[in-house]
Coordinates of C-alpha atoms and ligand atoms in Angstrom, one line a residue:
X1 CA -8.7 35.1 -7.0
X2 CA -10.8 35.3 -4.3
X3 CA -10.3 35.4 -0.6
X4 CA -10.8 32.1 0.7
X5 CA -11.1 31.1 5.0
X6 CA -11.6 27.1 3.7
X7 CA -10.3 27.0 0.5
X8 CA -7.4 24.9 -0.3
X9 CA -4.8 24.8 2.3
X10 CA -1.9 24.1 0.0
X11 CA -1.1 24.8 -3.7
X12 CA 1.2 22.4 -6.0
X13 CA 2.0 18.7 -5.5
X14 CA 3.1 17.8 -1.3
X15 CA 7.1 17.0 -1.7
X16 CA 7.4 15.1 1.5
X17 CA 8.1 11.8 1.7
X18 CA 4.7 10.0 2.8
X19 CA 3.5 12.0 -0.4
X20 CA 6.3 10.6 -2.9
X21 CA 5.7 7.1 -1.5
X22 CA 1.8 7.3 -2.6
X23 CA 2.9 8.8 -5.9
X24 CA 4.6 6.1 -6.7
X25 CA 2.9 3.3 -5.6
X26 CA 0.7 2.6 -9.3
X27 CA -1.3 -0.3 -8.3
X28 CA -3.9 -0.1 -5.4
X29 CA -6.5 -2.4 -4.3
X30 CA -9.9 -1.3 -3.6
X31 CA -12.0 -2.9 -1.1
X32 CA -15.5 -2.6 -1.1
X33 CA -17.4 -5.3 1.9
X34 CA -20.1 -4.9 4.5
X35 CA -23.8 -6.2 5.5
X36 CA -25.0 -5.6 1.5
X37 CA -23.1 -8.2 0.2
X38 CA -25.3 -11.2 1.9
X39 CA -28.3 -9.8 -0.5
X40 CA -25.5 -9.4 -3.1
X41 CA -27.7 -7.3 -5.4
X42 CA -31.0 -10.1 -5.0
X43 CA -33.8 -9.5 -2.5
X44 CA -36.9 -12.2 -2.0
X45 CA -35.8 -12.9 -5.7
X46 CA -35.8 -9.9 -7.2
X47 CA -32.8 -8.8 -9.1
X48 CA -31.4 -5.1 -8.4
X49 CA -29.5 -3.8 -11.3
X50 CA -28.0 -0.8 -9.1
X51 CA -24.9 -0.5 -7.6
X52 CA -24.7 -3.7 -4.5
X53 CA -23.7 -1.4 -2.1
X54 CA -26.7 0.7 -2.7
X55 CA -29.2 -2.0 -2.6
X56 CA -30.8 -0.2 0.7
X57 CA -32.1 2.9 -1.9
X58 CA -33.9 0.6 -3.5
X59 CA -38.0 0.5 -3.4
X60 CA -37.5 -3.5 -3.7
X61 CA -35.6 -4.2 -0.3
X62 CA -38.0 -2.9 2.5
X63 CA -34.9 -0.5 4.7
X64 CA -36.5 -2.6 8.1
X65 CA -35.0 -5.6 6.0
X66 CA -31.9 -4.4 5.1
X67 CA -31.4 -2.6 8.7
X68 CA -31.3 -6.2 10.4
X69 CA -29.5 -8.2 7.9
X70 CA -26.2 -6.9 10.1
X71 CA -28.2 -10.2 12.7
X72 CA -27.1 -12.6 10.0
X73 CA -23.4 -11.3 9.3
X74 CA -21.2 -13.8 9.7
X75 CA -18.5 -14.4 7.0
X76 CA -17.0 -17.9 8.2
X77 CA -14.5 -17.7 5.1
X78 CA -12.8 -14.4 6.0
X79 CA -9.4 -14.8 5.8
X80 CA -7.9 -11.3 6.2
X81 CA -4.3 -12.8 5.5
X82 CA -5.2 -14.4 2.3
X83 CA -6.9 -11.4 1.1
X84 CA -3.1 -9.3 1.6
X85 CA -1.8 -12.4 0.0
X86 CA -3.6 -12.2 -2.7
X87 CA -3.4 -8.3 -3.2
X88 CA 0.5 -8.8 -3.1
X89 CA 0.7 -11.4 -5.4
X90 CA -1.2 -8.6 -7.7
X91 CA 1.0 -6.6 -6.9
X92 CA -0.9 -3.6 -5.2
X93 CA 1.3 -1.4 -3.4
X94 CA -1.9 0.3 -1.7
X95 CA -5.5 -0.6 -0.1
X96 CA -8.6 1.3 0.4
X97 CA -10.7 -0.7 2.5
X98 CA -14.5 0.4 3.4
X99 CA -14.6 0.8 6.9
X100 CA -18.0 2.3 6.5
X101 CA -20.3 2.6 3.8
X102 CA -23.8 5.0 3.1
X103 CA -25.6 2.1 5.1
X104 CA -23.6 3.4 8.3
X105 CA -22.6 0.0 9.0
X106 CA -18.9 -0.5 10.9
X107 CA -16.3 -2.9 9.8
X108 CA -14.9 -1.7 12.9
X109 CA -16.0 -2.2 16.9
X110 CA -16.6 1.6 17.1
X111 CA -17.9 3.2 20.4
X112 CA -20.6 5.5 18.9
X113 CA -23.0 3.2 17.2
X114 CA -24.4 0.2 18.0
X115 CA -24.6 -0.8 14.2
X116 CA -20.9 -2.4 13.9
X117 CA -19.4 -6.0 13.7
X118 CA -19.4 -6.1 17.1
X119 CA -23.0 -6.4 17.3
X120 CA -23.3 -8.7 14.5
X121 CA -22.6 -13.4 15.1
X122 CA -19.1 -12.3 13.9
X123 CA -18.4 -10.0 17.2
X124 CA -14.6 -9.5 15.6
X125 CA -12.8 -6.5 14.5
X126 CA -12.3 -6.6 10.6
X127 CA -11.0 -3.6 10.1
X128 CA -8.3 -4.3 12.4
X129 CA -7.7 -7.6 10.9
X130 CA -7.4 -5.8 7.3
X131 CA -4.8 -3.5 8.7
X132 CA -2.5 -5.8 10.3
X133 CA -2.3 -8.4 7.5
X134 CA -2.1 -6.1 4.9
X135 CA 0.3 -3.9 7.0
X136 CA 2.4 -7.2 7.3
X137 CA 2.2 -7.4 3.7
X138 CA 3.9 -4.7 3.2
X139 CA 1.5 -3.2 1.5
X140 CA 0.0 0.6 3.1
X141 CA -3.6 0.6 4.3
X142 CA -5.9 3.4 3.6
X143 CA -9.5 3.5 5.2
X144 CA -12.5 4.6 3.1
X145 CA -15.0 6.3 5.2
X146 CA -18.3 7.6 3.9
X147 CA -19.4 10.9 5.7
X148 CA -23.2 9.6 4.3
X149 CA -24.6 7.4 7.1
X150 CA -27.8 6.6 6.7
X151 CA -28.2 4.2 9.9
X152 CA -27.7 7.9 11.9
X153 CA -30.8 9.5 13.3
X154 CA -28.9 13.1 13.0
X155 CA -27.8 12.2 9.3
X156 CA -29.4 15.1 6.5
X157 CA -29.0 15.2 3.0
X158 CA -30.1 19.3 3.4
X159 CA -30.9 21.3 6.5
X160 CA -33.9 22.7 6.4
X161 CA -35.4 23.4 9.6
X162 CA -33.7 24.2 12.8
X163 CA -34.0 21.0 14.0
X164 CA -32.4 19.8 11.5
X165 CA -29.5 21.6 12.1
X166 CA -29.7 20.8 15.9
X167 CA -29.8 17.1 14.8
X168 CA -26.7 17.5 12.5
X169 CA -24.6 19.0 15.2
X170 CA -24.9 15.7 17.0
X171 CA -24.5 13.6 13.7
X172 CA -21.0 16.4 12.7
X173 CA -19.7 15.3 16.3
X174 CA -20.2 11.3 15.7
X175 CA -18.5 12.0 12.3
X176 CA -15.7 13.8 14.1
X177 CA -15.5 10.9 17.2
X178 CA -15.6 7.8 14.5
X179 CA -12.6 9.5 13.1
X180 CA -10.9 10.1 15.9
X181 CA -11.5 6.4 16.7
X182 CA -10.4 5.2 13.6
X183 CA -7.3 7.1 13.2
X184 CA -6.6 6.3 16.9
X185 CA -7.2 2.8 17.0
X186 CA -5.3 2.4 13.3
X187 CA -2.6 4.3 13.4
X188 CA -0.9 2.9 10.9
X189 CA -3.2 4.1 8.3
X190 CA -1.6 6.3 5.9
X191 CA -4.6 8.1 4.6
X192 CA -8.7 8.7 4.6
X193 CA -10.2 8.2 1.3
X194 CA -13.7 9.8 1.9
X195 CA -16.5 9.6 0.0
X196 CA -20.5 10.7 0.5
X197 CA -19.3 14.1 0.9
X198 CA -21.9 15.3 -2.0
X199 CA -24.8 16.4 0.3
X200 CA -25.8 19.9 0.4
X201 CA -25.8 19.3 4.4
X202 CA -21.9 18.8 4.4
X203 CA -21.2 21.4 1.8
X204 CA -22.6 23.8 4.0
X205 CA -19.4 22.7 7.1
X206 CA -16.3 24.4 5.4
X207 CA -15.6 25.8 8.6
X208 CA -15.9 22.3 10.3
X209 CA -14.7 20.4 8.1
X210 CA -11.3 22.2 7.5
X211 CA -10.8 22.1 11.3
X212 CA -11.6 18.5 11.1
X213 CA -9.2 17.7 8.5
X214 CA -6.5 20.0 10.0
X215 CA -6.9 17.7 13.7
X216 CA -6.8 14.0 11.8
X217 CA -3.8 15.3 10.1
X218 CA -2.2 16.3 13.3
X219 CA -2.9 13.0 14.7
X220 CA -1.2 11.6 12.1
X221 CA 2.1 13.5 10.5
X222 CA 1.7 12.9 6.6
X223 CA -1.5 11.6 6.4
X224 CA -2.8 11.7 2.8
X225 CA -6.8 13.1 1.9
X226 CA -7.9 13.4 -1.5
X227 CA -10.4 16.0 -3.1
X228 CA -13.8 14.3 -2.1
X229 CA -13.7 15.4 1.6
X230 CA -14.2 18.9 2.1
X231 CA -16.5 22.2 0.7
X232 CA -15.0 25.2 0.8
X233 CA -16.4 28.6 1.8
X234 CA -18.8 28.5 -1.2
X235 CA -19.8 24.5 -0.7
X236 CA -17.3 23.5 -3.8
X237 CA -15.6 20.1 -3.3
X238 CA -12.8 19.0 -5.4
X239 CA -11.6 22.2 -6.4
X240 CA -12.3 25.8 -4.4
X241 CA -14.0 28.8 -6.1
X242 CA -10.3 29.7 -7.1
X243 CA -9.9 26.3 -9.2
X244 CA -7.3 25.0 -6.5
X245 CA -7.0 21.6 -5.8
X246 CA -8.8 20.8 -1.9
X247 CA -7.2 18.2 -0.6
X248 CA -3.8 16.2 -1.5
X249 CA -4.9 14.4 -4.9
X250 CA -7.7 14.9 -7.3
X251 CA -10.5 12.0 -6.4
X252 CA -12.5 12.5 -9.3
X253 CA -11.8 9.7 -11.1
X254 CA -14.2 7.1 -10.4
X255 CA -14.8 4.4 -13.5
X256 CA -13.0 6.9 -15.6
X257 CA -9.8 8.2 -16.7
X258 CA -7.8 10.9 -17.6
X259 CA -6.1 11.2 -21.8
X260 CA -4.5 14.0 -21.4
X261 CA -1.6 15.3 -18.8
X262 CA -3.8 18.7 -19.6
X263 CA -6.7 16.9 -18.0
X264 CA -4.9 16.1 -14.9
X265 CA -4.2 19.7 -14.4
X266 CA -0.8 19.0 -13.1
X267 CA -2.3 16.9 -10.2
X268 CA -1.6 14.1 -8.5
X269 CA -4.8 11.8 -8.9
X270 CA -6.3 8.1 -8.4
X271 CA -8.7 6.5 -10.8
X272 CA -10.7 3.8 -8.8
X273 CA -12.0 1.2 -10.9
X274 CA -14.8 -1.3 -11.0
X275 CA -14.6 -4.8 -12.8
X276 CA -18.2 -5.2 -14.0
X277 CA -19.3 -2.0 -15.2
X278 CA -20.9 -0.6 -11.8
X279 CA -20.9 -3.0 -9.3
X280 CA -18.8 -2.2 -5.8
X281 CA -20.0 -4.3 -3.5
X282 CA -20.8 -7.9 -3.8
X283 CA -23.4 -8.6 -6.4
X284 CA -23.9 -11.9 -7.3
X285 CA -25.2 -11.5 -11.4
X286 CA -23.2 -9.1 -12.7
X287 CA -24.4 -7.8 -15.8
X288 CA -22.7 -6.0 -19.2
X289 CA -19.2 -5.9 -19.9
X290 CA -16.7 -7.5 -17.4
X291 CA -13.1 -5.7 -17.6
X292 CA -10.5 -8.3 -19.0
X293 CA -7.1 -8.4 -17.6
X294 CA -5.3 -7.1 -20.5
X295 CA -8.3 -3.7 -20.2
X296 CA -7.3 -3.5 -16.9
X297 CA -3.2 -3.2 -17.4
X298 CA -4.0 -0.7 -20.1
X299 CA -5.7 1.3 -17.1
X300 CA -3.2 0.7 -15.0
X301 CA -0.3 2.0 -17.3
X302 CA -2.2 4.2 -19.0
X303 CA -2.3 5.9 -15.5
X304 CA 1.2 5.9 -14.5
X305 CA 1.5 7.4 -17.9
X306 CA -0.4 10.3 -16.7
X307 CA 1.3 10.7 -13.1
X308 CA -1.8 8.6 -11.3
X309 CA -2.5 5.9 -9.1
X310 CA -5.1 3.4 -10.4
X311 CA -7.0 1.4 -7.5
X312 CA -8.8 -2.0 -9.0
X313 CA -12.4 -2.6 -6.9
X314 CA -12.9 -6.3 -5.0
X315 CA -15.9 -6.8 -3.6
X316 CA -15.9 -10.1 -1.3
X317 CA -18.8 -11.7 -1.0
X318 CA -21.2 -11.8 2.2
X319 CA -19.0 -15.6 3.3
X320 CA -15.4 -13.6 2.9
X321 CA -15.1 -15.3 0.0
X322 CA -13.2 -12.9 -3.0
X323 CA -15.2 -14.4 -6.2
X324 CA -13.9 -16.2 -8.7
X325 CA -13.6 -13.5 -11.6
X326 CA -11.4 -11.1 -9.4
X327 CA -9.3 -14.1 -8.2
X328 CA -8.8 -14.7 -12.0
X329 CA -7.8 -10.6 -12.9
X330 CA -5.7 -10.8 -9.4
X331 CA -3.4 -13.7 -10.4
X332 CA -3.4 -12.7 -14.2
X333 CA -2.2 -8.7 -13.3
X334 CA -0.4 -10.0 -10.5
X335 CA 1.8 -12.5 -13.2
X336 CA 2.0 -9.4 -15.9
X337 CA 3.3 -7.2 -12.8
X338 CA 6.1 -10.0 -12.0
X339 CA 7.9 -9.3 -15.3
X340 CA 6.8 -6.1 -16.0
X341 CA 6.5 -3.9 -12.7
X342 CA 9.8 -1.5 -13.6
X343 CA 7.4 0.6 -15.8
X344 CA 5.3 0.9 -13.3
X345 CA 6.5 1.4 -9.7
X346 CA 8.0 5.0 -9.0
X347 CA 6.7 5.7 -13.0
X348 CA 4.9 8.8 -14.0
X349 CA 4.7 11.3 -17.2
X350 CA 7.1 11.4 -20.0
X351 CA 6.6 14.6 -22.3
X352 CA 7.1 13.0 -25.3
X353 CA 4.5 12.8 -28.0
X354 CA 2.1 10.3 -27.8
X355 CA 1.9 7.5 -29.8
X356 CA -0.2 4.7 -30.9
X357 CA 1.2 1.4 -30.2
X358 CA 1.1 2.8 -26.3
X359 CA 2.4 4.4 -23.5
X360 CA 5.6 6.2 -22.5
X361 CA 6.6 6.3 -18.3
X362 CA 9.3 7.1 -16.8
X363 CA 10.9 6.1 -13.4
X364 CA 11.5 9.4 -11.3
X365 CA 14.2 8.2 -9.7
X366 CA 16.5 6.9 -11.9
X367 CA 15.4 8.6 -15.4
X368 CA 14.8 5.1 -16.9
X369 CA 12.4 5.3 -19.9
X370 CA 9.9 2.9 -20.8
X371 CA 7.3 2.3 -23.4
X372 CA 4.4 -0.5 -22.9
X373 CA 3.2 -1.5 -26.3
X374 CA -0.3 -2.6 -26.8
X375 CA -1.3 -2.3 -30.3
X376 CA 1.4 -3.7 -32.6
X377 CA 1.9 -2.0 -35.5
X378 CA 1.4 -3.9 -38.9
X379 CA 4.4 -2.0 -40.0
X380 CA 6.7 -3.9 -36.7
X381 CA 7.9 -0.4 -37.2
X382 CA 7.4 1.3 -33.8
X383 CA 7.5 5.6 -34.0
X384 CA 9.0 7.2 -31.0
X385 CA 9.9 10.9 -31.4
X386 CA 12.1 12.3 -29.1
X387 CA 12.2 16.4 -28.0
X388 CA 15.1 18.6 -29.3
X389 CA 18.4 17.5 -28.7
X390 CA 17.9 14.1 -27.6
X391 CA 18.9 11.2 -29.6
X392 CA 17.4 7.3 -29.1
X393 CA 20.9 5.1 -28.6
X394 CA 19.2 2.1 -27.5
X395 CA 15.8 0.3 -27.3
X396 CA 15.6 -3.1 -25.9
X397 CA 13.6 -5.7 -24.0
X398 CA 13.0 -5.4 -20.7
X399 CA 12.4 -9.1 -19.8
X400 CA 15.8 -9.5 -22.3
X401 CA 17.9 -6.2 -21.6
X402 CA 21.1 -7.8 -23.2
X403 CA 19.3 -8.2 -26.8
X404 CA 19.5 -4.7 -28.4
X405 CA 16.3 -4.2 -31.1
X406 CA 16.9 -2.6 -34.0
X407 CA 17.0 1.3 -34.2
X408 CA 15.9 3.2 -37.7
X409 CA 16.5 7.5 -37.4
X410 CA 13.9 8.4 -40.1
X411 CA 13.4 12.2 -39.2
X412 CA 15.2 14.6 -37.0
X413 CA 14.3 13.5 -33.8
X414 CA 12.4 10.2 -34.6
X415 CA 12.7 6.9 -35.1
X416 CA 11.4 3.5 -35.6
X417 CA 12.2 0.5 -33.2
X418 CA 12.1 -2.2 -35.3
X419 CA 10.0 -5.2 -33.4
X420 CA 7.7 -7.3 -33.5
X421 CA 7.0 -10.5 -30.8
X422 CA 8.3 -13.4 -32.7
X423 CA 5.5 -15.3 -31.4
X424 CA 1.8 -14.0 -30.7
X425 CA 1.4 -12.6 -27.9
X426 CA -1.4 -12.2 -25.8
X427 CA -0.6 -9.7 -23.0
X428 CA 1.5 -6.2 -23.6
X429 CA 5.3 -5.9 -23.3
X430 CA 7.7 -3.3 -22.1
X431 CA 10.5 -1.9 -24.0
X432 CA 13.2 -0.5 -22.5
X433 CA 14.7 3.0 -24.5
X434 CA 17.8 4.9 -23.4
X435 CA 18.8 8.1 -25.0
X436 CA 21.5 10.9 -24.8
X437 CA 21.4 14.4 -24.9
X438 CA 23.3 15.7 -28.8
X439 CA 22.7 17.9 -31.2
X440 CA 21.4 16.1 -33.8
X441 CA 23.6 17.0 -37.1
X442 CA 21.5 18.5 -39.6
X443 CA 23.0 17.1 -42.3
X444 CA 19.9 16.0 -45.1
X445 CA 17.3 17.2 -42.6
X446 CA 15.6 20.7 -43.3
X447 CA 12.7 22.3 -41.9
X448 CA 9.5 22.8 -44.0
X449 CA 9.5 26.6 -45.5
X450 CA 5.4 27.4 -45.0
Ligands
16Z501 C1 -24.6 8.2 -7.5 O1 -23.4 7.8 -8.0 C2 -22.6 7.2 -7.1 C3 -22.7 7.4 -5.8 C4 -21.8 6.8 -4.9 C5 -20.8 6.0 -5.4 C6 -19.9 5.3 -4.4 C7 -20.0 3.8 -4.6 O2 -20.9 3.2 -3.8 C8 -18.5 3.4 -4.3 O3 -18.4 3.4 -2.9 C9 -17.8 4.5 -5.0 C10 -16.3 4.5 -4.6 N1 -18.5 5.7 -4.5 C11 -18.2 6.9 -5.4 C12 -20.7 5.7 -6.8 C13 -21.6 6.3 -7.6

């Protein structure tokens, strides 16, 4: 490997205890809001079909436009409690909340722009609002902060003139201050999750940015950043010219997932996730496929199969108001979690092999095993094999752990679970499965001769 000043500062999975709490928290709650959800993907009646939240990029919104729509901000429905409400009842354990996007606009009354909340007919801190109802919720607040800020004069996507780099001394400092700022006025936050970090300009800051990232997390002991803030020496983000993991989790996993524990690379990760197909912010005709609930609990599992943290996207609209199709997945997930949550919370990898009615997790704590069934065999004949000298003694319900199903050993070191849902069902179940270590006797079974 090669010699490294900025390449990761740390190698394996953080043990410490602000680190095992994020690793087990499963469900997070993304939350994407700000000036460009009062267009909400429209402009002068014009449909965008990009990304809400990037509506300024686009030749059909004049920027003059979208620079003054922060004059008209004034979300009279905001209700910060009812939003942690509603995240708890889901069941998140975790929110990101934007506390600034690319525009550059802030959520928050910060002291080195003019282009906040405070400036806008709402005049009121939101980010602070956000942190202490969802802080009083119970549930741990993480600020999303884009290092992209195109409302800064000393902003550049490259440097390429001296003047340039002059101006993006000034616009590294304001990055650094609003920080500072953030982390000082909310200190309660348990972690940065950056993003905007892809510009040639900020791949070029190793050297600042690791001295950056070494003072926030001295400001606050544990803090937790992912893999999408800092370059090092060579400008690579995510993973260093060695292949090490840059940050504390891998933050690459954005609308996609993982299949494989191989293609987690032994990481801990996050998968955020949109509802429509790529819409963040508020957009008020989304387009395509919207994710149903029961796609998004297979997500959701499916990454606490695979030791991750999967983050569902709201994006409220430019009122306060969270829409009426994430209220929906909200109350439906949340209602799934109720019953269901012990194969989630404090869950992660089981190395047993794979099958197809589901997914295997396993508590960390207490051992506990679980597997969530989606596709129900025709057979009712569910396969689990087990590894070497481990025998199934019991599978059973979890929402009835006192009914034992019925148990068939068919091979050395597999069986079927005998079930199927008396009645249809329309949502995935959890089956409990506890096992022993024995030898199993080989009695009729004998390995193939090849
Ligand atoms: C160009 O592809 C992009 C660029 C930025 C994003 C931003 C979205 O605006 C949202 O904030 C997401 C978390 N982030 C990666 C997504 C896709």
């Amino acid at each position: 490997s090669v010699k490294l000043e900025h390449g990761a500062h740390r190698l394996g999975k953080r043990t410490d205890k602000p680190m095992q709490a994020w690793r087990n928290y499963g469900l997070g709650q993304f939350i994407h809001w700000g000036v460009y959800a009062i267009p909400g993907g429209h402009w002068e009646g014009q449909y965008y079909p990009g990304a809400a939240e990037w509506i300024r990029s686009w030749k059909g919104m004049p920027k003059d436009a979208y620079d003054n729509l922060y004059k008209q901000f004034n979300p009279k429905k905001f209700n910060a409690k009812a939003w942690a409400k509603q995240a708890g009842d889901m069941g998140a354990k975790y929110v990101i909340i934007t506390t600034k996007h690319h525009d550059g606009f802030c959520l928050w009354p910060s002291k080195y722009t003019d282009y906040t909340v405070a400036n806008s007919p709402y005049k009121k801190d939101i980010i602070g609002q956000l942190v202490e109802a969802y802080d009083a919720e119970g549930i741990d607040v993480y600020l999303y902060f884009s290092i992209i800020d195109w409302n800064h004069p000393g902003y550049r996507s490259t440097l390429k003139s001296e003047q340039d780099r002059k101006e993006y001394e000034e616009f590294k400092k304001f990055t650094r201050n609003q920080l500072v700022e953030l982390l000082t006025l909310y200190p309660s936050t348990k972690g940065l999750w950056f993003d905007g970090s892809w510009d040639k300009a900020w791949t070029e800051q190793a050297e600042f940015a690791d001295a950056l990232g070494k003072e926030l997390r001295e400001m606050i002991p544990g803090l937790i950043i992912g893999s999408r803030f800092r370059p090092d020496d060579n400008g690579n983000r995510h993973f260093d010219t060695n292949g090490d993991l840059i940050g504390d989790y891998e933050q690459g996993w954005e609308r996609k997932m993982p299949n494989t524990i191989e293609d987690t690379n032994g990481n801990d990760w996050d998968c955020v996730m949109t509802v429509p197909e790529n819409q963040w912010g508020y957009h008020s005709d989304w387009k395509g496929h919207v994710k149903t609930t029961n796609e998004l609990i297979e997500m959701l599992v499916k990454a606490a199969s695979l030791d991750g943290n999967f983050v569902l996207n709201f994006g409220p609209d430019g009122q306060g108001n969270i829409r009426s199709e994430e209220t929906r997945l909200a109350a439906e997930i949340g209602e799934w979690m109720k019953e269901n949550n012990e194969a989630v919370y404090g869950c992660g990898y089981l190395d047993w092999e794979k099958q197809d009615w589901g997914y295997y997790t396993v508590n960390r704590e207490t051992g506990k095993k679980y597997m969530t069934v989606f596709n129900i065999p025709v057979s009712g004949a569910l396969r689990v094999k087990v590894p070497g000298k481990t025998k199934l003694n019991k599978a059973y319900l979890l929402n009835d752990p006192g009914a034992s199903l019925e148990l068939e050993e068919i091979h050395r070191n597999e069986y079927f679970i005998h079930y199927k849902p008396a009645s249809a069902t329309d949502r995935p179940f959890v089956i409990g499965v506890e096992t022993t270590d024995a030898k199993i006797e080989d009695g009729h079974y004998q390995k193939a001769k090849t």
